[in-house]
Amino acid sequence: MPKISNLVPQPLKAPPPRPGDENGKATALDHAKEAGVTVVDWVDERTSLSGGVRWLLFRKVPKGTNWFYTLGSATMFAFLNQAVTGVFLAMYYRPDVNGGAYESVRYITNDVFLGQFVRGMHKWGASVMVVLVYLHMGRTFFFGAYKYPRELNWVIGVVLLILTMVMGFTGYLLPFDQKAYWATIVGVNINGTGPLLGPYLSDFLRGGPEFTATTLSRFYAIHMLLIPGAIIALIGAHLYLVAKLGTTAPPWLKAEEEPDLRKVTV
Ligand code: HEM
């Protein structure tokens, strides 16, 4: 039988004394030190987000986890670099086939403050992301991470790989110089040779049977809106599954043997 006094709401205990000066008064520095904690507490009290963050970030990882496991995060940071530098490039880029696109890229490279640097980060970052995504795929393949129960994450990964390649393909046209133009014609024609869907795909990419101004606008929209949106959504799903299922132990580690509970030891 619970004691009656335990059922009656008790008055709240006085909070622990806050740090302060010798008179017990909080100084400006004390307030400043607590500001971050207070903001986080304020948001958490209203959203309970900390539980989700703890679920996502604080977890046990298998024995033998090594540097190869950082390749997925490295790919993600390469993508973030593309997103951030891409926003700055989009502030100046014009998808105009009558010299405007070429001129805007020339302007970014030669005249905009740090333009050449940001363009370089975006251009080289694209290659870095492609290399990293393949290395990450290799790691998950050779560690057997595609097996049950992670098949769905492998499939999501395959779509992410294709989308990464589409980003590279659509971005290549945007400077609209001779190399970009002719390489894209070749690429679109190669797509057209695919079985059944090939001709429809190349018509879709061109925006009709001919390479026109629509083609450049279409490539730009696919490159900066459609694919990045899809990549962000799929990275979210990919990471959710990684957090839910955990990562795979390296294949050279043997599973620990279950103790034989029926064996009598004396
Ligand atoms: C934009 C591209 C991608 C990003 C940002 C990404 C990100 C990540 C991250 C952060 C992890 C957890 C850490 C790690 O194991 O490295 C992971 C795990 C995983 N990824 Fe990816 N990934 C991408 C593409 C791919 C591709 C192309 C595949 C395979 C086709 C793939 C398959 C997997 C699998 C199976 C796991 C689970 C690994 C395990 O259980 O040990 N991912 N990914």
mmCIF file of C-alpha atoms and ligand atoms in Angstrom:
data_model
loop_
_atom_site.group_PDB
_atom_site.id
_atom_site.type_symbol
_atom_site.label_atom_id
_atom_site.label_comp_id
_atom_site.label_asym_id
_atom_site.label_seq_id
_atom_site.Cartn_x
_atom_site.Cartn_y
_atom_site.Cartn_z
ATOM 1 C CA MET A 1 0.000 0.000 0.000
ATOM 2 C CA PRO A 2 1.631 3.315 -1.032
ATOM 3 C CA LYS A 3 1.904 5.901 1.703
ATOM 4 C CA ILE A 4 -0.682 8.673 1.334
ATOM 5 C CA SER A 5 2.086 11.291 1.576
ATOM 6 C CA ASN A 6 3.699 9.820 -1.569
ATOM 7 C CA LEU A 7 0.522 10.431 -3.576
ATOM 8 C CA VAL A 8 0.138 14.062 -2.581
ATOM 9 C CA PRO A 9 2.046 16.407 -4.932
ATOM 10 C CA GLN A 10 5.105 17.664 -3.074
ATOM 11 C CA PRO A 11 6.281 21.278 -3.361
ATOM 12 C CA LEU A 12 9.185 21.667 -5.831
ATOM 13 C CA LYS A 13 12.604 21.687 -4.247
ATOM 14 C CA ALA A 14 14.494 24.961 -4.479
ATOM 15 C CA PRO A 15 16.847 24.909 -7.510
ATOM 16 C CA PRO A 16 20.582 24.599 -6.762
ATOM 17 C CA PRO A 17 22.235 27.989 -6.244
ATOM 18 C CA ARG A 18 23.473 29.557 -9.472
ATOM 19 C CA PRO A 19 27.101 30.632 -9.772
ATOM 20 C CA GLY A 20 27.550 34.289 -8.878
ATOM 21 C CA ASP A 21 29.769 36.842 -7.217
ATOM 22 C CA GLU A 22 30.441 36.894 -3.462
ATOM 23 C CA ASN A 23 26.970 38.371 -2.825
ATOM 24 C CA GLY A 24 25.360 35.473 -4.692
ATOM 25 C CA LYS A 25 24.425 37.756 -7.607
ATOM 26 C CA ALA A 26 24.960 36.395 -11.121
ATOM 27 C CA THR A 27 27.516 38.405 -13.095
ATOM 28 C CA ALA A 28 27.288 39.231 -16.804
ATOM 29 C CA LEU A 29 29.896 36.523 -17.449
ATOM 30 C CA ASP A 30 27.760 33.934 -15.633
ATOM 31 C CA HIS A 31 24.790 34.851 -17.801
ATOM 32 C CA ALA A 32 26.935 34.646 -20.944
ATOM 33 C CA LYS A 33 28.243 31.201 -19.943
ATOM 34 C CA GLU A 34 24.709 29.904 -19.486
ATOM 35 C CA ALA A 35 23.282 31.469 -22.652
ATOM 36 C CA GLY A 36 24.025 28.494 -24.946
ATOM 37 C CA VAL A 37 22.686 25.952 -22.447
ATOM 38 C CA THR A 38 19.576 28.035 -21.870
ATOM 39 C CA VAL A 39 18.797 28.321 -25.590
ATOM 40 C CA VAL A 40 19.268 24.570 -26.112
ATOM 41 C CA ASP A 41 17.090 23.843 -23.049
ATOM 42 C CA TRP A 42 14.446 26.299 -24.266
ATOM 43 C CA VAL A 43 14.216 24.641 -27.691
ATOM 44 C CA ASP A 44 14.365 21.132 -26.231
ATOM 45 C CA GLU A 45 11.581 21.803 -23.728
ATOM 46 C CA ARG A 46 9.322 22.725 -26.637
ATOM 47 C CA THR A 47 10.412 20.133 -29.220
ATOM 48 C CA SER A 48 12.006 17.174 -27.316
ATOM 49 C CA LEU A 49 14.537 17.094 -30.141
ATOM 50 C CA SER A 50 17.397 16.001 -27.861
ATOM 51 C CA GLY A 51 15.997 12.444 -27.716
ATOM 52 C CA GLY A 52 16.188 12.172 -31.515
ATOM 53 C CA VAL A 53 19.668 13.681 -31.641
ATOM 54 C CA ARG A 54 20.862 11.255 -28.945
ATOM 55 C CA TRP A 55 19.279 8.343 -30.879
ATOM 56 C CA LEU A 56 21.075 9.433 -34.045
ATOM 57 C CA LEU A 57 24.523 10.269 -32.668
ATOM 58 C CA PHE A 58 25.266 8.240 -29.533
ATOM 59 C CA ARG A 59 25.548 4.596 -30.328
ATOM 60 C CA LYS A 60 27.823 1.616 -29.966
ATOM 61 C CA VAL A 61 29.835 0.730 -33.066
ATOM 62 C CA PRO A 62 31.139 -2.759 -33.870
ATOM 63 C CA LYS A 63 34.633 -3.809 -32.851
ATOM 64 C CA GLY A 64 37.160 -3.218 -35.619
ATOM 65 C CA THR A 65 35.468 -0.067 -36.986
ATOM 66 C CA ASN A 66 38.190 1.735 -38.930
ATOM 67 C CA TRP A 67 38.967 4.638 -41.286
ATOM 68 C CA PHE A 68 37.124 2.982 -44.185
ATOM 69 C CA TYR A 69 33.892 3.671 -42.298
ATOM 70 C CA THR A 70 34.435 7.416 -42.745
ATOM 71 C CA LEU A 71 34.011 7.250 -46.537
ATOM 72 C CA GLY A 72 30.210 7.649 -46.361
ATOM 73 C CA SER A 73 30.508 10.801 -44.228
ATOM 74 C CA ALA A 74 33.290 12.066 -46.497
ATOM 75 C CA THR A 75 30.918 11.665 -49.477
ATOM 76 C CA MET A 76 28.280 13.570 -47.561
ATOM 77 C CA PHE A 77 30.663 16.459 -46.862
ATOM 78 C CA ALA A 78 31.681 16.511 -50.540
ATOM 79 C CA PHE A 79 27.971 16.856 -51.358
ATOM 80 C CA LEU A 80 27.584 19.690 -48.807
ATOM 81 C CA ASN A 81 30.548 21.453 -50.434
ATOM 82 C CA GLN A 82 28.806 21.160 -53.804
ATOM 83 C CA ALA A 83 25.561 22.524 -52.357
ATOM 84 C CA VAL A 84 27.191 25.550 -50.681
ATOM 85 C CA THR A 85 29.508 26.500 -53.564
ATOM 86 C CA GLY A 86 26.659 25.836 -56.038
ATOM 87 C CA VAL A 87 24.450 28.414 -54.308
ATOM 88 C CA PHE A 88 27.143 31.089 -54.766
ATOM 89 C CA LEU A 89 27.679 30.144 -58.423
ATOM 90 C CA ALA A 90 23.911 30.316 -59.033
ATOM 91 C CA MET A 91 23.961 33.950 -57.844
ATOM 92 C CA TYR A 92 25.896 34.872 -61.014
ATOM 93 C CA TYR A 93 25.190 32.110 -63.548
ATOM 94 C CA ARG A 94 22.737 32.719 -66.445
ATOM 95 C CA PRO A 95 21.462 29.727 -68.471
ATOM 96 C CA ASP A 96 21.432 31.706 -71.720
ATOM 97 C CA VAL A 97 22.560 30.021 -74.957
ATOM 98 C CA ASN A 98 23.242 33.311 -76.792
ATOM 99 C CA GLY A 99 26.586 33.841 -75.122
ATOM 100 C CA GLY A 100 25.107 34.721 -71.700
ATOM 101 C CA ALA A 101 25.973 31.422 -70.009
ATOM 102 C CA TYR A 102 29.564 31.450 -71.263
ATOM 103 C CA GLU A 103 29.927 35.128 -70.386
ATOM 104 C CA SER A 104 28.522 34.649 -66.852
ATOM 105 C CA VAL A 105 30.996 31.824 -66.184
ATOM 106 C CA ARG A 106 33.838 33.985 -67.570
ATOM 107 C CA TYR A 107 32.683 36.790 -65.276
ATOM 108 C CA ILE A 108 32.629 34.465 -62.229
ATOM 109 C CA THR A 109 36.139 33.225 -63.033
ATOM 110 C CA ASN A 110 37.796 36.557 -63.797
ATOM 111 C CA ASP A 111 35.857 39.318 -62.040
ATOM 112 C CA VAL A 112 33.846 38.074 -59.053
ATOM 113 C CA PHE A 113 35.616 38.242 -55.670
ATOM 114 C CA LEU A 114 36.876 34.678 -54.932
ATOM 115 C CA GLY A 115 34.861 33.536 -57.966
ATOM 116 C CA GLN A 116 37.640 31.422 -59.428
ATOM 117 C CA PHE A 117 38.192 29.804 -56.023
ATOM 118 C CA VAL A 118 34.501 28.962 -55.527
ATOM 119 C CA ARG A 119 34.174 27.685 -59.091
ATOM 120 C CA GLY A 120 37.296 25.574 -58.597
ATOM 121 C CA MET A 121 35.903 24.140 -55.344
ATOM 122 C CA HIS A 122 32.701 23.196 -57.192
ATOM 123 C CA LYS A 123 34.461 21.767 -60.234
ATOM 124 C CA TRP A 124 37.087 19.725 -58.365
ATOM 125 C CA GLY A 125 34.570 18.903 -55.624
ATOM 126 C CA ALA A 126 32.420 17.151 -58.239
ATOM 127 C CA SER A 127 35.275 14.775 -59.085
ATOM 128 C CA VAL A 128 36.067 14.285 -55.384
ATOM 129 C CA MET A 129 32.445 13.323 -54.695
ATOM 130 C CA VAL A 130 32.389 10.810 -57.557
ATOM 131 C CA VAL A 131 35.652 9.197 -56.376
ATOM 132 C CA LEU A 132 34.441 9.079 -52.750
ATOM 133 C CA VAL A 133 31.044 7.607 -53.600
ATOM 134 C CA TYR A 134 32.748 4.746 -55.500
ATOM 135 C CA LEU A 135 35.212 4.128 -52.655
ATOM 136 C CA HIS A 136 32.321 4.115 -50.152
ATOM 137 C CA MET A 137 30.409 1.660 -52.339
ATOM 138 C CA GLY A 138 33.524 -0.526 -52.548
ATOM 139 C CA ARG A 139 33.840 -0.493 -48.752
ATOM 140 C CA THR A 140 30.223 -1.524 -48.195
ATOM 141 C CA PHE A 141 30.554 -4.226 -50.891
ATOM 142 C CA PHE A 142 33.781 -5.771 -49.614
ATOM 143 C CA PHE A 143 32.603 -5.650 -45.988
ATOM 144 C CA GLY A 144 29.377 -7.438 -47.010
ATOM 145 C CA ALA A 145 27.266 -4.519 -45.742
ATOM 146 C CA TYR A 146 24.750 -5.014 -48.573
ATOM 147 C CA LYS A 147 23.448 -8.254 -47.007
ATOM 148 C CA TYR A 148 20.368 -8.733 -44.812
ATOM 149 C CA PRO A 149 19.035 -6.520 -43.237
ATOM 150 C CA ARG A 150 20.736 -3.715 -45.208
ATOM 151 C CA GLU A 151 19.625 -4.549 -48.774
ATOM 152 C CA LEU A 152 17.314 -1.536 -48.919
ATOM 153 C CA ASN A 153 20.158 0.770 -47.920
ATOM 154 C CA TRP A 154 22.267 -0.702 -50.731
ATOM 155 C CA VAL A 155 19.437 -0.028 -53.208
ATOM 156 C CA ILE A 156 19.093 3.561 -51.938
ATOM 157 C CA GLY A 157 22.878 3.807 -52.347
ATOM 158 C CA VAL A 158 22.662 2.653 -55.972
ATOM 159 C CA VAL A 159 20.116 5.410 -56.679
ATOM 160 C CA LEU A 160 22.427 7.926 -54.934
ATOM 161 C CA LEU A 161 25.286 6.743 -57.153
ATOM 162 C CA ILE A 162 23.212 7.248 -60.324
ATOM 163 C CA LEU A 163 22.066 10.684 -59.129
ATOM 164 C CA THR A 164 25.685 11.675 -58.408
ATOM 165 C CA MET A 165 26.616 10.738 -61.980
ATOM 166 C CA VAL A 166 23.619 12.696 -63.336
ATOM 167 C CA MET A 167 24.850 15.738 -61.370
ATOM 168 C CA GLY A 168 28.210 15.456 -63.113
ATOM 169 C CA PHE A 169 26.618 15.002 -66.535
ATOM 170 C CA THR A 170 24.172 17.916 -66.256
ATOM 171 C CA GLY A 171 26.771 20.246 -64.687
ATOM 172 C CA TYR A 172 29.244 19.645 -67.521
ATOM 173 C CA LEU A 173 27.043 21.495 -70.043
ATOM 174 C CA LEU A 174 26.578 24.642 -67.961
ATOM 175 C CA PRO A 175 29.804 26.585 -68.872
ATOM 176 C CA PHE A 176 28.502 26.268 -72.445
ATOM 177 C CA ASP A 177 31.877 26.327 -74.166
ATOM 178 C CA GLN A 178 32.779 24.101 -77.134
ATOM 179 C CA LYS A 179 33.857 21.193 -74.930
ATOM 180 C CA ALA A 180 30.659 21.334 -72.844
ATOM 181 C CA TYR A 181 28.430 21.533 -75.928
ATOM 182 C CA TRP A 182 29.955 18.678 -77.922
ATOM 183 C CA ALA A 183 30.548 16.398 -74.932
ATOM 184 C CA THR A 184 26.866 16.776 -73.985
ATOM 185 C CA ILE A 185 25.744 15.966 -77.531
ATOM 186 C CA VAL A 186 27.819 12.789 -77.360
ATOM 187 C CA GLY A 187 26.446 11.957 -73.877
ATOM 188 C CA VAL A 188 22.825 12.516 -74.875
ATOM 189 C CA ASN A 189 23.321 10.369 -77.993
ATOM 190 C CA ILE A 190 24.847 7.578 -75.897
ATOM 191 C CA ASN A 191 21.753 7.707 -73.658
ATOM 192 C CA GLY A 192 19.641 7.456 -76.813
ATOM 193 C CA THR A 193 21.178 4.077 -77.668
ATOM 194 C CA GLY A 194 19.780 2.474 -74.491
ATOM 195 C CA PRO A 195 17.196 -0.279 -75.042
ATOM 196 C CA LEU A 196 13.478 0.709 -75.152
ATOM 197 C CA LEU A 197 13.705 3.838 -72.997
ATOM 198 C CA GLY A 198 16.878 5.236 -74.597
ATOM 199 C CA PRO A 199 15.243 7.403 -77.338
ATOM 200 C CA TYR A 200 12.668 8.766 -74.875
ATOM 201 C CA LEU A 201 15.421 9.589 -72.409
ATOM 202 C CA SER A 202 17.490 11.523 -74.949
ATOM 203 C CA ASP A 203 14.365 13.395 -76.157
ATOM 204 C CA PHE A 204 13.581 14.261 -72.542
ATOM 205 C CA LEU A 205 17.128 15.505 -71.892
ATOM 206 C CA ARG A 206 17.174 17.668 -75.043
ATOM 207 C CA GLY A 207 13.618 18.888 -74.456
ATOM 208 C CA GLY A 208 12.697 17.738 -77.987
ATOM 209 C CA PRO A 209 14.432 16.252 -81.037
ATOM 210 C CA GLU A 210 16.891 19.155 -81.345
ATOM 211 C CA PHE A 211 19.471 20.658 -79.023
ATOM 212 C CA THR A 212 18.004 24.124 -78.257
ATOM 213 C CA ALA A 213 17.859 26.822 -75.579
ATOM 214 C CA THR A 214 15.385 24.593 -73.717
ATOM 215 C CA THR A 215 18.121 21.969 -73.376
ATOM 216 C CA LEU A 216 20.358 24.301 -71.371
ATOM 217 C CA SER A 217 17.486 25.494 -69.114
ATOM 218 C CA ARG A 218 16.459 21.896 -68.606
ATOM 219 C CA PHE A 219 19.973 20.768 -67.672
ATOM 220 C CA TYR A 220 20.271 23.709 -65.275
ATOM 221 C CA ALA A 221 16.916 22.930 -63.569
ATOM 222 C CA ILE A 222 17.803 19.229 -63.268
ATOM 223 C CA HIS A 223 21.291 20.114 -61.983
ATOM 224 C CA MET A 224 20.387 22.662 -59.338
ATOM 225 C CA LEU A 225 16.833 21.711 -58.242
ATOM 226 C CA LEU A 226 15.650 18.239 -59.150
ATOM 227 C CA ILE A 227 18.685 16.083 -58.405
ATOM 228 C CA PRO A 228 19.988 17.912 -55.288
ATOM 229 C CA GLY A 229 16.468 17.699 -53.787
ATOM 230 C CA ALA A 230 16.320 13.970 -54.492
ATOM 231 C CA ILE A 231 19.865 13.462 -53.131
ATOM 232 C CA ILE A 232 19.016 15.294 -49.879
ATOM 233 C CA ALA A 233 15.878 13.176 -49.367
ATOM 234 C CA LEU A 234 17.723 9.941 -50.122
ATOM 235 C CA ILE A 235 20.714 10.793 -47.902
ATOM 236 C CA GLY A 236 18.128 11.345 -45.116
ATOM 237 C CA ALA A 237 16.652 7.866 -45.715
ATOM 238 C CA HIS A 238 20.148 6.343 -46.046
ATOM 239 C CA LEU A 239 21.310 7.803 -42.720
ATOM 240 C CA TYR A 240 18.059 6.859 -40.982
ATOM 241 C CA LEU A 241 18.679 3.234 -41.945
ATOM 242 C CA VAL A 242 22.339 3.416 -40.894
ATOM 243 C CA ALA A 243 21.266 4.765 -37.478
ATOM 244 C CA LYS A 244 18.467 2.208 -37.143
ATOM 245 C CA LEU A 245 20.388 -0.892 -38.258
ATOM 246 C CA GLY A 246 23.888 0.095 -37.115
ATOM 247 C CA THR A 247 26.975 -0.566 -39.207
ATOM 248 C CA THR A 248 28.379 -3.937 -40.204
ATOM 249 C CA ALA A 249 31.426 -5.352 -38.407
ATOM 250 C CA PRO A 250 34.479 -5.970 -40.621
ATOM 251 C CA PRO A 251 34.279 -9.450 -42.201
ATOM 252 C CA TRP A 252 37.574 -10.627 -40.691
ATOM 253 C CA LEU A 253 36.126 -10.452 -37.172
ATOM 254 C CA LYS A 254 34.578 -13.754 -36.144
ATOM 255 C CA ALA A 255 31.236 -13.605 -34.336
ATOM 256 C CA GLU A 256 31.690 -14.280 -30.645
ATOM 257 C CA GLU A 257 30.529 -17.768 -29.761
ATOM 258 C CA GLU A 258 27.343 -18.082 -27.766
ATOM 259 C CA PRO A 259 28.060 -19.687 -24.379
ATOM 260 C CA ASP A 260 26.625 -23.203 -24.223
ATOM 261 C CA LEU A 261 24.158 -22.846 -21.371
ATOM 262 C CA ARG A 262 23.454 -26.580 -21.119
ATOM 263 C CA LYS A 263 27.089 -27.482 -20.539
ATOM 264 C CA VAL A 264 27.682 -28.234 -16.857
ATOM 265 C CA THR A 265 30.945 -26.871 -15.572
ATOM 266 C CA VAL A 266 32.280 -27.886 -12.168
HETATM 267 C C1 HEM B 1 25.634 10.564 -51.953
HETATM 268 C C2 HEM B 1 26.099 9.348 -51.736
HETATM 269 C C3 HEM B 1 26.181 8.634 -50.397
HETATM 270 C C4 HEM B 1 26.272 9.145 -49.120
HETATM 271 C C5 HEM B 1 26.314 10.632 -48.715
HETATM 272 C C6 HEM B 1 26.344 8.023 -48.204
HETATM 273 C C7 HEM B 1 26.477 8.123 -46.825
HETATM 274 C C8 HEM B 1 26.625 7.044 -45.961
HETATM 275 C C9 HEM B 1 27.028 7.124 -44.573
HETATM 276 C C10 HEM B 1 27.375 8.425 -43.822
HETATM 277 C C11 HEM B 1 27.034 5.865 -44.071
HETATM 278 C C12 HEM B 1 27.446 5.415 -42.643
HETATM 279 C C13 HEM B 1 28.966 5.391 -42.482
HETATM 280 C C14 HEM B 1 29.667 4.458 -43.449
HETATM 281 O O1 HEM B 1 29.424 3.229 -43.397
HETATM 282 O O2 HEM B 1 30.455 4.973 -44.270
HETATM 283 C C15 HEM B 1 26.611 4.963 -45.136
HETATM 284 C C16 HEM B 1 26.443 3.596 -45.016
HETATM 285 C C17 HEM B 1 26.080 2.748 -46.054
HETATM 286 N N1 HEM B 1 26.006 3.061 -47.391
HETATM 287 FE FE1 HEM B 1 26.143 4.955 -48.154
HETATM 288 N N2 HEM B 1 26.265 6.859 -48.934
HETATM 289 C C18 HEM B 1 26.182 7.191 -50.276
HETATM 290 C C19 HEM B 1 26.154 6.308 -51.345
HETATM 291 C C20 HEM B 1 26.115 4.912 -51.225
HETATM 292 C C21 HEM B 1 26.224 3.979 -52.333
HETATM 293 C C22 HEM B 1 26.487 4.372 -53.778
HETATM 294 C C23 HEM B 1 26.063 2.721 -51.801
HETATM 295 C C24 HEM B 1 26.057 1.385 -52.499
HETATM 296 C C25 HEM B 1 25.582 1.167 -53.687
HETATM 297 C C26 HEM B 1 25.860 2.861 -50.364
HETATM 298 C C27 HEM B 1 25.596 1.837 -49.475
HETATM 299 C C28 HEM B 1 25.682 1.928 -48.109
HETATM 300 C C29 HEM B 1 25.479 0.822 -47.175
HETATM 301 C C30 HEM B 1 25.088 -0.621 -47.559
HETATM 302 C C31 HEM B 1 25.727 1.333 -45.891
HETATM 303 C C32 HEM B 1 25.689 0.549 -44.562
HETATM 304 C C33 HEM B 1 27.127 0.280 -44.177
HETATM 305 C C34 HEM B 1 27.255 -0.687 -43.011
HETATM 306 O O3 HEM B 1 26.261 -1.245 -42.553
HETATM 307 O O4 HEM B 1 28.398 -0.907 -42.570
HETATM 308 N N3 HEM B 1 25.923 4.212 -50.050
HETATM 309 N N4 HEM B 1 26.396 5.710 -46.291
#
